C-alpha cells in the first residue's frame, strides 16, 4: 500500500481516502502507525463537539439539525456516530447514516458510523485516531455522537472540546443528569423535544442542579438550552452556546489544557495497547505456567508479576 499517497489524499480532503484511513484505524492495520505519523503535523484545527444522552432523547436528530446549522454558515462538518456492538454477535446496527440521509449528498458533510466493539464508555477504542483523520482532512467541525446507553458513557468528555448532554422531558433524564459522572461532563445541557409536556420542568430542574455546584467566579457555568431538534427550533441557540464555550476556553487557556489532556490519554492508550500485545505474547509462554504453578503452591504473586513485567521490558 502507498501509505504516503493515502495520507496526502486525506490531507486533500479526498472522501474515499478518509474512509479508507478510518477503516485501517478500526482494523488496527499494520499501516496505522505510519498513517497517524503522517497526519500528526496537520491536526489540531478541528473543533470537536460531543453529544451524549440516554436512548430516545434524540441524539441523532439533534446532531443532524446541528449539521444543518453549521453548514448554513459555511462550515465543513464531519460526524462520527458510535453505535453499540452486540455482545452476542459482535455486529452493530450503524443506523445514523439512515437518520442523516438529508446530508448524504452534501460534499461538505462526511458521516461515518463506528461500532464500539465491546469498548465501554460510549466510544469506540479507535475513535481518537478517527478524529485525527477527520481533523487532518480539513473538517472545521467534528460532531461525535456517542452510544449513550446510561450514566457510564462519559468518555466523550476526554475527546471533545465541548460536550453536550441531551435529555428529554418525561424520561427521568433531569434526575439522571444530576447523577455522578453525567452532569460533571456537560459543558452545555440541552432539553430536546421541548414541545412535550414537562419540558419547562426539566429545564428548571437542570438549572437548579447547575446552580448547586460550587464554581470559581471565572469558571464556565453550563447553560441549559431548550430545543425541538426535529423542527429545528432552538438549534441556533444551542450553536450559539457552543460558540460561547469555545471562546471561553480560548480566553481562559482551557482549550489548550483540554487538548493536552487528550494527547496524554492518546499516548497512554497507544502504550497500553502495546503492553497488552506484549502481555498476550507472555501468556502463550511456558514460563508463565511455571510461575502460576509456583504461586498456586504458595510463592509470592508480586514477585511473579515482577518477573512478567521484566519480560515485557526486554
Tab-separated table of C-alpha atoms in Angstrom:
chain	number	residue	atom	x	y	z
A	1	UNK	CA	0.000	0.000	0.000
A	2	UNK	CA	1.160	3.535	-0.817
A	3	UNK	CA	0.679	4.990	2.664
A	4	UNK	CA	2.263	8.315	1.714
A	5	UNK	CA	-0.174	8.700	-1.150
A	6	UNK	CA	-3.108	7.828	1.108
A	7	UNK	CA	-2.001	10.405	3.677
A	8	UNK	CA	-1.723	13.089	1.006
A	9	UNK	CA	-5.190	12.316	-0.324
A	10	UNK	CA	-6.586	12.565	3.217
A	11	UNK	CA	-4.925	15.958	3.598
A	12	UNK	CA	-6.520	16.995	0.301
A	13	UNK	CA	-9.931	16.066	1.690
A	14	UNK	CA	-10.474	13.048	-0.579
A	15	UNK	CA	-13.551	11.333	0.899
A	16	UNK	CA	-12.574	7.869	-0.282
A	17	UNK	CA	-9.132	8.271	1.252
A	18	UNK	CA	-10.702	9.418	4.525
A	19	UNK	CA	-12.970	6.360	4.529
A	20	UNK	CA	-10.036	4.068	3.767
A	21	UNK	CA	-7.883	5.604	6.515
A	22	UNK	CA	-10.634	5.228	9.135
A	23	UNK	CA	-11.189	1.615	8.092
A	24	UNK	CA	-7.477	0.946	8.618
A	25	UNK	CA	-7.784	2.620	12.021
A	26	UNK	CA	-10.695	0.377	13.005
A	27	UNK	CA	-8.815	-2.720	11.873
A	28	UNK	CA	-5.625	-1.664	13.707
A	29	UNK	CA	-3.816	-2.281	10.420
A	30	UNK	CA	-0.001	-2.503	10.291
A	31	UNK	CA	-0.009	0.788	8.361
A	32	UNK	CA	-1.771	2.624	11.207
A	33	UNK	CA	1.400	3.947	12.815
A	34	UNK	CA	2.681	5.403	9.537
A	35	UNK	CA	-0.714	6.952	8.753
A	36	UNK	CA	-1.013	8.639	12.162
A	37	UNK	CA	2.572	9.855	11.945
A	38	UNK	CA	1.951	11.394	8.527
A	39	UNK	CA	-1.204	13.192	9.689
A	40	UNK	CA	0.031	14.387	13.095
A	41	UNK	CA	1.506	17.708	11.960
A	42	UNK	CA	-1.743	18.660	10.226
A	43	UNK	CA	-4.115	18.237	13.167
A	44	UNK	CA	-5.329	20.463	15.991
A	45	UNK	CA	-7.545	22.695	13.864
A	46	UNK	CA	-10.912	20.939	14.074
A	47	UNK	CA	-13.443	21.813	16.727
A	48	UNK	CA	-14.730	18.616	18.311
A	49	UNK	CA	-18.221	18.590	19.807
A	50	UNK	CA	-19.519	15.518	21.628
A	51	UNK	CA	-23.206	14.732	22.006
A	52	UNK	CA	-24.377	12.161	24.528
A	53	UNK	CA	-27.506	11.224	26.417
A	54	UNK	CA	-29.829	8.327	27.111
A	55	UNK	CA	-31.544	6.428	24.271
A	56	UNK	CA	-34.616	8.184	22.947
A	57	UNK	CA	-33.579	11.763	23.709
A	58	UNK	CA	-32.982	12.500	20.027
A	59	UNK	CA	-29.196	12.449	19.720
A	60	UNK	CA	-29.200	11.654	16.004
A	61	UNK	CA	-31.899	14.209	15.215
A	62	UNK	CA	-30.070	16.848	17.252
A	63	UNK	CA	-26.797	16.014	15.530
A	64	UNK	CA	-28.439	16.272	12.118
A	65	UNK	CA	-30.011	19.640	12.989
A	66	UNK	CA	-26.662	20.892	14.255
A	67	UNK	CA	-25.028	19.829	10.986
A	68	UNK	CA	-27.621	21.892	9.114
A	69	UNK	CA	-26.907	24.954	11.261
A	70	UNK	CA	-23.142	24.614	10.805
A	71	UNK	CA	-23.475	24.158	7.042
A	72	UNK	CA	-25.657	27.264	6.788
A	73	UNK	CA	-22.715	29.327	7.964
A	74	UNK	CA	-20.264	27.542	5.665
A	75	UNK	CA	-18.500	25.093	7.992
A	76	UNK	CA	-17.309	21.733	6.642
A	77	UNK	CA	-18.683	19.139	9.041
A	78	UNK	CA	-17.827	15.530	9.857
A	79	UNK	CA	-19.991	13.269	12.016
A	80	UNK	CA	-18.589	10.298	13.883
A	81	UNK	CA	-21.535	8.256	15.145
A	82	UNK	CA	-20.738	5.412	17.525
A	83	UNK	CA	-23.176	2.503	17.726
A	84	UNK	CA	-23.125	-0.348	20.265
A	85	UNK	CA	-21.840	-3.750	19.228
A	86	UNK	CA	-23.888	-6.814	20.093
A	87	UNK	CA	-22.278	-8.809	22.929
A	88	UNK	CA	-23.559	-11.961	21.208
A	89	UNK	CA	-22.732	-11.495	17.513
A	90	UNK	CA	-20.274	-8.594	17.673
A	91	UNK	CA	-22.302	-6.819	14.995
A	92	UNK	CA	-23.779	-3.341	15.147
A	93	UNK	CA	-26.678	-1.540	13.507
A	94	UNK	CA	-24.959	1.531	12.121
A	95	UNK	CA	-28.191	3.451	11.820
A	96	UNK	CA	-27.065	7.062	11.849
A	97	UNK	CA	-26.404	7.144	8.116
A	98	UNK	CA	-30.055	6.269	7.642
A	99	UNK	CA	-31.184	9.017	10.039
A	100	UNK	CA	-28.982	11.653	8.364
A	101	UNK	CA	-29.871	10.965	4.730
A	102	UNK	CA	-30.645	14.635	4.144
A	103	UNK	CA	-26.909	15.339	4.321
A	104	UNK	CA	-25.791	12.344	2.272
A	105	UNK	CA	-25.322	14.286	-0.971
A	106	UNK	CA	-23.707	17.352	0.606
A	107	UNK	CA	-19.973	17.387	-0.304
A	108	UNK	CA	-19.320	19.494	2.778
A	109	UNK	CA	-20.563	16.784	5.142
A	110	UNK	CA	-18.932	13.445	5.913
A	111	UNK	CA	-20.749	10.874	8.079
A	112	UNK	CA	-19.070	7.807	9.496
A	113	UNK	CA	-20.548	5.198	11.825
A	114	UNK	CA	-18.308	3.146	14.090
A	115	UNK	CA	-19.082	0.191	16.339
A	116	UNK	CA	-17.882	0.114	19.945
A	117	UNK	CA	-16.623	-3.473	19.526
A	118	UNK	CA	-17.109	-4.075	23.229
A	119	UNK	CA	-15.363	-0.899	24.406
A	120	UNK	CA	-17.088	0.648	27.431
A	121	UNK	CA	-17.551	4.366	27.951
A	122	UNK	CA	-19.692	5.158	24.917
A	123	UNK	CA	-16.907	5.376	22.316
A	124	UNK	CA	-15.034	3.004	20.061
A	125	UNK	CA	-11.392	2.415	21.043
A	126	UNK	CA	-10.493	3.653	17.539
A	127	UNK	CA	-12.319	6.988	17.968
A	128	UNK	CA	-9.231	9.107	18.877
A	129	UNK	CA	-7.366	8.050	15.716
A	130	UNK	CA	-10.516	8.512	13.618
A	131	UNK	CA	-10.862	12.047	14.989
A	132	UNK	CA	-7.269	12.702	13.967
A	133	UNK	CA	-8.045	11.588	10.409
A	134	UNK	CA	-11.116	13.845	10.180
A	135	UNK	CA	-9.193	16.766	11.663
A	136	UNK	CA	-6.356	16.369	9.147
A	137	UNK	CA	-8.887	16.114	6.292
A	138	UNK	CA	-9.861	19.728	6.920
A	139	UNK	CA	-13.247	19.450	8.596
A	140	UNK	CA	-13.739	22.551	10.716
A	141	UNK	CA	-16.262	20.874	12.990
A	142	UNK	CA	-16.411	17.215	14.018
A	143	UNK	CA	-19.538	16.055	15.826
A	144	UNK	CA	-19.218	12.852	17.842
A	145	UNK	CA	-22.449	11.110	18.771
A	146	UNK	CA	-21.870	8.512	21.489
A	147	UNK	CA	-23.678	5.262	22.228
A	148	UNK	CA	-25.488	6.866	25.151
A	149	UNK	CA	-26.835	3.843	26.998
A	150	UNK	CA	-26.605	5.178	30.546
A	151	UNK	CA	-24.552	7.081	33.082
A	152	UNK	CA	-21.230	5.414	32.229
A	153	UNK	CA	-20.919	6.872	28.731
A	154	UNK	CA	-18.713	9.809	29.704
A	155	UNK	CA	-15.591	9.007	27.660
A	156	UNK	CA	-16.611	11.686	25.190
A	157	UNK	CA	-15.564	14.401	27.666
A	158	UNK	CA	-11.972	13.216	27.285
A	159	UNK	CA	-12.076	13.583	23.499
A	160	UNK	CA	-14.238	16.661	22.850
A	161	UNK	CA	-13.623	20.373	23.168
A	162	UNK	CA	-17.284	20.798	24.118
A	163	UNK	CA	-19.640	18.129	25.446
A	164	UNK	CA	-23.416	18.416	25.066
A	165	UNK	CA	-25.561	16.239	27.343
A	166	UNK	CA	-29.031	15.803	25.890
A	167	UNK	CA	-32.156	14.959	27.833
A	168	UNK	CA	-35.886	14.933	27.145
A	169	UNK	CA	-38.993	15.558	29.272
A	170	UNK	CA	-40.871	12.635	30.711
A	171	UNK	CA	-37.920	10.236	30.734
A	172	UNK	CA	-36.436	10.990	34.139
A	173	UNK	CA	-33.390	12.476	32.471
A	174	UNK	CA	-33.341	15.522	34.683
A	175	UNK	CA	-32.626	13.218	37.598
A	176	UNK	CA	-30.211	11.073	35.581
A	177	UNK	CA	-28.227	14.128	34.525
A	178	UNK	CA	-27.735	15.050	38.147
A	179	UNK	CA	-26.029	11.765	38.962
A	180	UNK	CA	-22.282	11.413	39.259
A	181	UNK	CA	-20.355	11.359	36.025
A	182	UNK	CA	-23.002	12.887	33.776
A	183	UNK	CA	-23.643	16.445	34.942
A	184	UNK	CA	-19.908	16.839	35.519
A	185	UNK	CA	-19.032	16.209	31.868
A	186	UNK	CA	-21.632	18.601	30.440
A	187	UNK	CA	-20.434	21.901	29.021
A	188	UNK	CA	-23.911	22.501	27.621
A	189	UNK	CA	-27.157	20.844	28.735
A	190	UNK	CA	-29.934	20.572	26.164
A	191	UNK	CA	-33.533	19.544	26.781
A	192	UNK	CA	-34.796	18.207	23.461
A	193	UNK	CA	-38.440	17.635	22.480
A	194	UNK	CA	-39.356	20.871	24.212
A	195	UNK	CA	-42.816	20.750	22.632
A	196	UNK	CA	-43.754	17.945	25.038
A	197	UNK	CA	-45.373	18.285	28.432
A	198	UNK	CA	-42.859	18.604	31.228
A	199	UNK	CA	-40.179	20.358	29.169
A	200	UNK	CA	-40.226	23.526	31.260
A	201	UNK	CA	-39.966	21.480	34.446
A	202	UNK	CA	-36.989	19.568	33.019
A	203	UNK	CA	-35.217	22.821	32.142
A	204	UNK	CA	-35.940	24.231	35.590
A	205	UNK	CA	-34.642	21.095	37.337
A	206	UNK	CA	-31.415	21.112	35.351
A	207	UNK	CA	-30.807	24.797	36.003
A	208	UNK	CA	-31.289	24.193	39.718
A	209	UNK	CA	-28.775	21.339	39.611
A	210	UNK	CA	-26.245	23.514	37.776
A	211	UNK	CA	-26.758	26.301	40.321
A	212	UNK	CA	-25.999	23.948	43.207
A	213	UNK	CA	-22.451	23.259	42.003
A	214	UNK	CA	-19.780	25.456	43.584
A	215	UNK	CA	-17.683	27.234	40.933
A	216	UNK	CA	-14.979	29.853	40.770
A	217	UNK	CA	-16.149	33.279	39.542
A	218	UNK	CA	-14.477	32.838	36.146
A	219	UNK	CA	-15.408	29.162	35.750
A	220	UNK	CA	-17.749	28.124	32.952
A	221	UNK	CA	-21.325	27.547	34.049
A	222	UNK	CA	-23.124	25.060	31.747
A	223	UNK	CA	-26.154	26.739	30.161
A	224	UNK	CA	-29.412	24.829	29.722
A	225	UNK	CA	-30.905	25.039	26.238
A	226	UNK	CA	-34.497	24.177	25.315
A	227	UNK	CA	-34.947	22.820	21.782
A	228	UNK	CA	-37.060	20.729	19.444
A	229	UNK	CA	-34.470	19.384	17.053
A	230	UNK	CA	-36.947	17.677	14.725
A	231	UNK	CA	-38.469	21.075	13.927
A	232	UNK	CA	-35.158	22.949	14.013
A	233	UNK	CA	-36.317	25.030	16.965
A	234	UNK	CA	-33.700	26.100	19.487
A	235	UNK	CA	-30.814	24.720	17.405
A	236	UNK	CA	-29.459	28.218	16.709
A	237	UNK	CA	-29.432	28.842	20.458
A	238	UNK	CA	-27.539	25.576	21.009
A	239	UNK	CA	-24.942	26.549	18.395
A	240	UNK	CA	-24.554	29.970	19.999
A	241	UNK	CA	-23.866	28.346	23.383
A	242	UNK	CA	-21.292	26.045	21.758
A	243	UNK	CA	-19.561	29.074	20.243
A	244	UNK	CA	-19.565	30.840	23.607
A	245	UNK	CA	-17.981	27.821	25.283
A	246	UNK	CA	-15.152	27.590	22.756
A	247	UNK	CA	-14.464	31.314	23.123
A	248	UNK	CA	-14.387	30.895	26.903
A	249	UNK	CA	-11.911	28.035	26.566
A	250	UNK	CA	-9.675	30.062	24.273
A	251	UNK	CA	-9.722	33.081	26.583
A	252	UNK	CA	-9.033	31.034	29.724
A	253	UNK	CA	-6.428	28.686	28.255
A	254	UNK	CA	-8.798	25.787	28.779
A	255	UNK	CA	-8.759	24.758	25.112
A	256	UNK	CA	-5.027	24.069	25.186
A	257	UNK	CA	-5.381	22.260	28.515
A	258	UNK	CA	-8.146	20.011	27.171
A	259	UNK	CA	-6.205	19.165	24.032
A	260	UNK	CA	-3.070	18.448	26.042
A	261	UNK	CA	-5.078	16.084	28.257
A	262	UNK	CA	-6.492	14.480	25.129
A	263	UNK	CA	-2.973	13.966	23.767
A	264	UNK	CA	-1.879	12.481	27.098
A	265	UNK	CA	-4.721	9.961	27.012
A	266	UNK	CA	-3.915	9.091	23.419
A	267	UNK	CA	-0.277	8.412	24.335
A	268	UNK	CA	-1.378	6.291	27.283
A	269	UNK	CA	-3.818	4.400	25.079
A	270	UNK	CA	-1.158	3.584	22.486
A	271	UNK	CA	1.263	2.485	25.208
A	272	UNK	CA	-1.387	0.297	26.885
A	273	UNK	CA	-2.260	-1.282	23.541
A	274	UNK	CA	1.395	-2.231	23.041
A	275	UNK	CA	1.673	-3.581	26.594
A	276	UNK	CA	-1.470	-5.635	26.056
A	277	UNK	CA	0.011	-7.071	22.882
A	278	UNK	CA	3.244	-7.982	24.673
A	279	UNK	CA	1.307	-9.488	27.577
A	280	UNK	CA	-0.559	-11.678	25.104
A	281	UNK	CA	2.822	-12.959	23.909
A	282	UNK	CA	3.825	-13.716	27.503
A	283	UNK	CA	0.542	-15.565	28.140
A	284	UNK	CA	1.454	-18.058	25.484
A	285	UNK	CA	4.869	-18.727	27.007
A	286	UNK	CA	5.515	-21.845	29.096
A	287	UNK	CA	7.321	-19.727	31.717
A	288	UNK	CA	4.001	-18.191	32.780
A	289	UNK	CA	2.602	-21.637	33.540
A	290	UNK	CA	5.655	-22.296	35.695
A	291	UNK	CA	5.107	-19.054	37.591
A	292	UNK	CA	1.433	-19.891	38.022
A	293	UNK	CA	2.307	-23.291	39.490
A	294	UNK	CA	4.714	-21.631	41.926
A	295	UNK	CA	2.143	-19.039	43.062
A	296	UNK	CA	-0.523	-21.743	43.431
A	297	UNK	CA	1.963	-23.610	45.658
A	298	UNK	CA	2.486	-20.579	47.900
A	299	UNK	CA	5.049	-18.374	46.112
A	300	UNK	CA	4.826	-14.561	46.198
A	301	UNK	CA	2.457	-13.381	43.410
A	302	UNK	CA	4.046	-9.912	43.376
A	303	UNK	CA	7.461	-11.433	42.710
A	304	UNK	CA	5.922	-13.453	39.892
A	305	UNK	CA	4.341	-10.304	38.445
A	306	UNK	CA	7.740	-8.580	38.604
A	307	UNK	CA	9.141	-11.428	36.518
A	308	UNK	CA	6.384	-10.916	33.921
A	309	UNK	CA	6.995	-7.147	33.841
A	310	UNK	CA	10.720	-7.722	33.369
A	311	UNK	CA	9.884	-9.954	30.398
A	312	UNK	CA	7.687	-7.221	28.900
A	313	UNK	CA	10.528	-4.707	29.124
A	314	UNK	CA	13.046	-6.970	27.391
